[in-house]
Amino acid sequence: MNKPTAEELRLGGKDPGLLTRFMQEFFPYGHFKKIGIFTKGMRGNYYAQAARICKFFGLKTIYEYGSKEIRCHLTYVDGKRPKGEPFVTVTPSIYE
């Protein structure tokens, strides 16, 4: 892995171990490469991956990802709502 740039350090932090664990937990390389967000050259370069995610989602740092609770209504085809599924789905912050 190349030495991270100042911008990559700003986005991914100064602890490479923490960044590695965070990226592996929330951004599986294979899935993100398949959908075209990560490139072949980014494999193992978690700073480059974090920079791409921050740019894609408009984050100031990678650790903003998942920091806010999300509430949304999911629409299902008539009669296909899973039993017990609430009208509003809540995805809590990853930090709570």
Tab-separated table of N, CA and C in Angstrom:
chain	number	residue	atom	x	y	z
A	1	MET	N	0.837	-1.176	0.000
A	1	MET	CA	0.000	0.000	0.000
A	1	MET	C	0.882	1.239	0.000
A	2	ASN	N	0.502	2.216	-0.812
A	2	ASN	CA	1.234	3.474	-0.862
A	2	ASN	C	0.980	4.281	0.399
A	3	LYS	N	1.914	5.183	0.700
A	3	LYS	CA	1.738	6.081	1.840
A	3	LYS	C	0.522	6.975	1.562
A	4	PRO	N	-0.393	7.097	2.534
A	4	PRO	CA	-1.599	7.907	2.295
A	4	PRO	C	-1.269	9.386	2.124
A	5	THR	N	-2.027	10.030	1.253
A	5	THR	CA	-1.874	11.471	1.043
A	5	THR	C	-2.473	12.212	2.235
A	6	ALA	N	-2.219	13.503	2.313
A	6	ALA	CA	-2.787	14.324	3.395
A	6	ALA	C	-4.313	14.272	3.350
A	7	GLU	N	-4.880	14.290	2.156
A	7	GLU	CA	-6.339	14.219	2.009
A	7	GLU	C	-6.868	12.875	2.490
A	8	GLU	N	-6.195	11.797	2.147
A	8	GLU	CA	-6.623	10.470	2.590
A	8	GLU	C	-6.525	10.342	4.111
A	9	LEU	N	-5.482	10.915	4.715
A	9	LEU	CA	-5.364	10.906	6.170
A	9	LEU	C	-6.488	11.701	6.821
A	10	ARG	N	-6.870	12.809	6.220
A	10	ARG	CA	-7.971	13.625	6.750
A	10	ARG	C	-9.281	12.835	6.711
A	11	LEU	N	-9.498	12.100	5.642
A	11	LEU	CA	-10.738	11.345	5.474
A	11	LEU	C	-10.750	10.038	6.253
A	12	GLY	N	-9.602	9.384	6.375
A	12	GLY	CA	-9.547	8.059	6.985
A	12	GLY	C	-8.926	7.997	8.361
A	13	GLY	N	-8.359	9.106	8.844
A	13	GLY	CA	-7.756	9.124	10.171
A	13	GLY	C	-6.333	8.618	10.170
A	14	LYS	N	-5.683	8.748	11.317
A	14	LYS	CA	-4.265	8.410	11.419
A	14	LYS	C	-4.002	6.996	11.927
A	15	ASP	N	-5.053	6.265	12.286
A	15	ASP	CA	-4.883	4.907	12.796
A	15	ASP	C	-5.244	3.909	11.691
A	16	PRO	N	-4.251	3.363	10.988
A	16	PRO	CA	-4.558	2.449	9.880
A	16	PRO	C	-5.285	1.182	10.321
A	17	GLY	N	-5.024	0.705	11.535
A	17	GLY	CA	-5.712	-0.498	12.016
A	17	GLY	C	-7.200	-0.255	12.207
A	18	LEU	N	-7.548	0.876	12.795
A	18	LEU	CA	-8.949	1.232	12.985
A	18	LEU	C	-9.649	1.385	11.639
A	19	LEU	N	-8.992	2.067	10.708
A	19	LEU	CA	-9.563	2.261	9.376
A	19	LEU	C	-9.782	0.918	8.685
A	20	THR	N	-8.824	0.039	8.776
A	20	THR	CA	-8.939	-1.288	8.152
A	20	THR	C	-10.157	-2.034	8.689
A	21	ARG	N	-10.301	-2.072	10.005
A	21	ARG	CA	-11.440	-2.780	10.613
A	21	ARG	C	-12.770	-2.137	10.211
A	22	PHE	N	-12.825	-0.816	10.214
A	22	PHE	CA	-14.050	-0.099	9.860
A	22	PHE	C	-14.444	-0.389	8.409
A	23	MET	N	-13.483	-0.302	7.510
A	23	MET	CA	-13.757	-0.532	6.091
A	23	MET	C	-14.180	-1.983	5.843
A	24	GLN	N	-13.530	-2.926	6.484
A	24	GLN	CA	-13.881	-4.330	6.286
A	24	GLN	C	-15.278	-4.640	6.823
A	25	GLU	N	-15.668	-3.967	7.913
A	25	GLU	CA	-16.985	-4.225	8.488
A	25	GLU	C	-18.115	-3.639	7.652
A	26	PHE	N	-17.934	-2.421	7.142
A	26	PHE	CA	-19.040	-1.720	6.490
A	26	PHE	C	-18.956	-1.648	4.966
A	27	PHE	N	-17.800	-1.899	4.381
A	27	PHE	CA	-17.636	-1.745	2.934
A	27	PHE	C	-16.870	-2.931	2.344
A	28	PRO	N	-17.522	-4.085	2.200
A	28	PRO	CA	-16.823	-5.258	1.660
A	28	PRO	C	-16.306	-4.983	0.241
A	29	TYR	N	-15.011	-5.115	0.089
A	29	TYR	CA	-14.343	-4.763	-1.167
A	29	TYR	C	-15.006	-5.408	-2.383
A	30	GLY	N	-15.258	-6.710	-2.332
A	30	GLY	CA	-15.811	-7.423	-3.488
A	30	GLY	C	-17.134	-6.853	-3.974
A	31	HIS	N	-18.020	-6.545	-3.043
A	31	HIS	CA	-19.326	-5.986	-3.419
A	31	HIS	C	-19.175	-4.602	-4.039
A	32	PHE	N	-18.323	-3.779	-3.432
A	32	PHE	CA	-18.161	-2.414	-3.931
A	32	PHE	C	-17.382	-2.383	-5.248
A	33	LYS	N	-16.504	-3.343	-5.463
A	33	LYS	CA	-15.816	-3.435	-6.757
A	33	LYS	C	-16.810	-3.861	-7.831
A	34	LYS	N	-17.664	-4.804	-7.490
A	34	LYS	CA	-18.651	-5.320	-8.449
A	34	LYS	C	-19.597	-4.215	-8.940
A	35	ILE	N	-19.972	-3.291	-8.046
A	35	ILE	CA	-20.890	-2.224	-8.458
A	35	ILE	C	-20.151	-0.987	-8.986
A	36	GLY	N	-18.819	-1.060	-9.046
A	36	GLY	CA	-18.042	-0.012	-9.703
A	36	GLY	C	-17.570	1.138	-8.837
A	37	ILE	N	-17.731	1.033	-7.530
A	37	ILE	CA	-17.261	2.120	-6.658
A	37	ILE	C	-15.764	1.966	-6.394
A	38	PHE	N	-15.316	0.749	-6.109
A	38	PHE	CA	-13.894	0.488	-5.912
A	38	PHE	C	-13.299	-0.056	-7.204
A	39	THR	N	-12.012	0.185	-7.394
A	39	THR	CA	-11.305	-0.341	-8.551
A	39	THR	C	-10.383	-1.484	-8.116
A	40	LYS	N	-9.889	-2.216	-9.083
A	40	LYS	CA	-8.972	-3.327	-8.806
A	40	LYS	C	-7.741	-2.829	-8.046
A	41	GLY	N	-7.261	-1.650	-8.394
A	41	GLY	CA	-6.073	-1.083	-7.753
A	41	GLY	C	-6.288	-0.658	-6.311
A	42	MET	N	-7.523	-0.592	-5.858
A	42	MET	CA	-7.817	-0.176	-4.483
A	42	MET	C	-7.787	-1.338	-3.495
A	43	ARG	N	-7.638	-2.547	-3.980
A	43	ARG	CA	-7.651	-3.723	-3.096
A	43	ARG	C	-6.575	-3.549	-2.025
A	44	GLY	N	-6.988	-3.592	-0.761
A	44	GLY	CA	-6.053	-3.468	0.354
A	44	GLY	C	-5.647	-2.044	0.686
A	45	ASN	N	-6.007	-1.080	-0.140
A	45	ASN	CA	-5.677	0.324	0.129
A	45	ASN	C	-6.905	0.984	0.754
A	46	TYR	N	-7.024	0.854	2.069
A	46	TYR	CA	-8.218	1.323	2.764
A	46	TYR	C	-8.326	2.840	2.770
A	47	TYR	N	-7.212	3.537	2.678
A	47	TYR	CA	-7.274	5.001	2.591
A	47	TYR	C	-7.905	5.434	1.273
A	48	ALA	N	-7.518	4.799	0.182
A	48	ALA	CA	-8.111	5.132	-1.120
A	48	ALA	C	-9.595	4.762	-1.140
A	49	GLN	N	-9.941	3.620	-0.542
A	49	GLN	CA	-11.345	3.212	-0.478
A	49	GLN	C	-12.157	4.207	0.344
A	50	ALA	N	-11.607	4.641	1.487
A	50	ALA	CA	-12.306	5.607	2.341
A	50	ALA	C	-12.510	6.927	1.603
A	51	ALA	N	-11.500	7.357	0.873
A	51	ALA	CA	-11.621	8.604	0.109
A	51	ALA	C	-12.729	8.490	-0.937
A	52	ARG	N	-12.825	7.354	-1.609
A	52	ARG	CA	-13.863	7.148	-2.619
A	52	ARG	C	-15.251	7.153	-1.985
A	53	ILE	N	-15.405	6.491	-0.842
A	53	ILE	CA	-16.697	6.454	-0.144
A	53	ILE	C	-17.078	7.858	0.319
A	54	CYS	N	-16.131	8.596	0.873
A	54	CYS	CA	-16.421	9.957	1.333
A	54	CYS	C	-16.876	10.839	0.180
A	55	LYS	N	-16.212	10.726	-0.952
A	55	LYS	CA	-16.601	11.509	-2.122
A	55	LYS	C	-17.985	11.077	-2.612
A	56	PHE	N	-18.239	9.786	-2.652
A	56	PHE	CA	-19.502	9.246	-3.154
A	56	PHE	C	-20.685	9.692	-2.293
A	57	PHE	N	-20.517	9.634	-0.960
A	57	PHE	CA	-21.603	9.967	-0.042
A	57	PHE	C	-21.546	11.402	0.487
A	58	GLY	N	-20.503	12.150	0.140
A	58	GLY	CA	-20.382	13.528	0.613
A	58	GLY	C	-20.057	13.623	2.103
A	59	LEU	N	-19.210	12.725	2.597
A	59	LEU	CA	-18.845	12.706	4.014
A	59	LEU	C	-17.571	13.503	4.260
A	60	LYS	N	-17.458	14.103	5.451
A	60	LYS	CA	-16.245	14.828	5.825
A	60	LYS	C	-15.147	13.868	6.252
A	61	THR	N	-15.517	12.759	6.902
A	61	THR	CA	-14.592	11.671	7.236
A	61	THR	C	-15.363	10.361	7.075
A	62	ILE	N	-14.650	9.278	6.951
A	62	ILE	CA	-15.295	7.975	6.768
A	62	ILE	C	-16.121	7.595	7.984
A	63	TYR	N	-15.736	8.111	9.155
A	63	TYR	CA	-16.420	7.730	10.390
A	63	TYR	C	-17.769	8.432	10.565
A	64	GLU	N	-18.135	9.301	9.646
A	64	GLU	CA	-19.487	9.871	9.633
A	64	GLU	C	-20.493	8.861	9.091
A	65	TYR	N	-20.001	7.884	8.332
A	65	TYR	CA	-20.889	6.881	7.745
A	65	TYR	C	-21.645	6.146	8.849
A	66	GLY	N	-22.948	6.123	8.758
A	66	GLY	CA	-23.777	5.405	9.719
A	66	GLY	C	-23.950	6.089	11.055
A	67	SER	N	-23.502	7.340	11.165
A	67	SER	CA	-23.544	8.015	12.465
A	67	SER	C	-24.920	8.563	12.815
A	68	LYS	N	-25.804	8.692	11.845
A	68	LYS	CA	-27.133	9.235	12.098
A	68	LYS	C	-28.193	8.160	11.938
A	69	GLU	N	-29.191	8.235	12.799
A	69	GLU	CA	-30.331	7.334	12.694
A	69	GLU	C	-31.093	7.649	11.409
A	70	ILE	N	-31.561	6.611	10.737
A	70	ILE	CA	-32.341	6.783	9.511
A	70	ILE	C	-33.728	6.216	9.750
A	71	ARG	N	-34.749	6.993	9.394
A	71	ARG	CA	-36.139	6.536	9.472
A	71	ARG	C	-36.727	6.643	8.079
A	72	CYS	N	-37.332	5.573	7.628
A	72	CYS	CA	-37.917	5.597	6.292
A	72	CYS	C	-39.126	4.668	6.228
A	73	HIS	N	-39.962	4.936	5.263
A	73	HIS	CA	-41.110	4.071	5.011
A	73	HIS	C	-40.767	3.204	3.810
A	74	LEU	N	-40.895	1.905	3.963
A	74	LEU	CA	-40.662	0.976	2.864
A	74	LEU	C	-42.005	0.541	2.306
A	75	THR	N	-42.173	0.674	1.017
A	75	THR	CA	-43.427	0.289	0.385
A	75	THR	C	-43.311	-1.136	-0.136
A	76	TYR	N	-44.325	-1.919	0.137
A	76	TYR	CA	-44.372	-3.304	-0.321
A	76	TYR	C	-45.546	-3.466	-1.277
A	77	VAL	N	-45.483	-4.470	-2.122
A	77	VAL	CA	-46.592	-4.813	-2.998
A	77	VAL	C	-47.754	-5.232	-2.101
A	78	ASP	N	-48.964	-4.915	-2.518
A	78	ASP	CA	-50.152	-5.246	-1.728
A	78	ASP	C	-50.085	-6.674	-1.201
A	79	GLY	N	-50.257	-6.777	0.110
A	79	GLY	CA	-50.275	-8.084	0.753
A	79	GLY	C	-48.912	-8.707	0.980
A	80	LYS	N	-47.832	-8.028	0.641
A	80	LYS	CA	-46.497	-8.615	0.757
A	80	LYS	C	-45.681	-8.050	1.919
A	81	ARG	N	-46.264	-7.154	2.729
A	81	ARG	CA	-45.546	-6.622	3.884
A	81	ARG	C	-45.305	-7.769	4.866
A	82	PRO	N	-44.057	-7.988	5.260
A	82	PRO	CA	-43.773	-9.062	6.219
A	82	PRO	C	-44.546	-8.834	7.519
A	83	LYS	N	-45.027	-9.909	8.080
A	83	LYS	CA	-45.806	-9.828	9.309
A	83	LYS	C	-44.961	-9.177	10.409
A	84	GLY	N	-45.541	-8.185	11.062
A	84	GLY	CA	-44.849	-7.496	12.149
A	84	GLY	C	-43.945	-6.368	11.695
A	85	GLU	N	-43.812	-6.175	10.401
A	85	GLU	CA	-42.969	-5.091	9.875
A	85	GLU	C	-43.643	-3.758	10.168
A	86	PRO	N	-42.952	-2.829	10.832
A	86	PRO	CA	-43.572	-1.537	11.147
A	86	PRO	C	-43.754	-0.675	9.900
A	87	PHE	N	-44.634	0.316	10.009
A	87	PHE	CA	-44.875	1.236	8.895
A	87	PHE	C	-43.619	2.045	8.589
A	88	VAL	N	-42.907	2.462	9.651
A	88	VAL	CA	-41.655	3.200	9.490
A	88	VAL	C	-40.515	2.323	9.992
A	89	THR	N	-39.537	2.108	9.136
A	89	THR	CA	-38.361	1.313	9.493
A	89	THR	C	-37.291	2.236	10.057
A	90	VAL	N	-36.699	1.872	11.175
A	90	VAL	CA	-35.663	2.683	11.821
A	90	VAL	C	-34.346	1.927	11.784
A	91	THR	N	-33.323	2.558	11.224
A	91	THR	CA	-31.970	2.017	11.244
A	91	THR	C	-31.180	2.891	12.202
A	92	PRO	N	-30.792	2.358	13.371
A	92	PRO	CA	-30.112	3.190	14.352
A	92	PRO	C	-28.683	3.542	13.942
A	93	SER	N	-28.128	4.540	14.599
A	93	SER	CA	-26.732	4.919	14.398
A	93	SER	C	-25.850	3.725	14.756
A	94	ILE	N	-24.751	3.550	14.056
A	94	ILE	CA	-23.832	2.455	14.365
A	94	ILE	C	-23.106	2.710	15.673
A	95	TYR	N	-23.169	3.925	16.173
A	95	TYR	CA	-22.462	4.285	17.412
A	95	TYR	C	-23.341	4.151	18.651
A	96	GLU	N	-24.589	3.771	18.493
A	96	GLU	CA	-25.479	3.621	19.656
A	96	GLU	C	-25.613	2.166	20.030
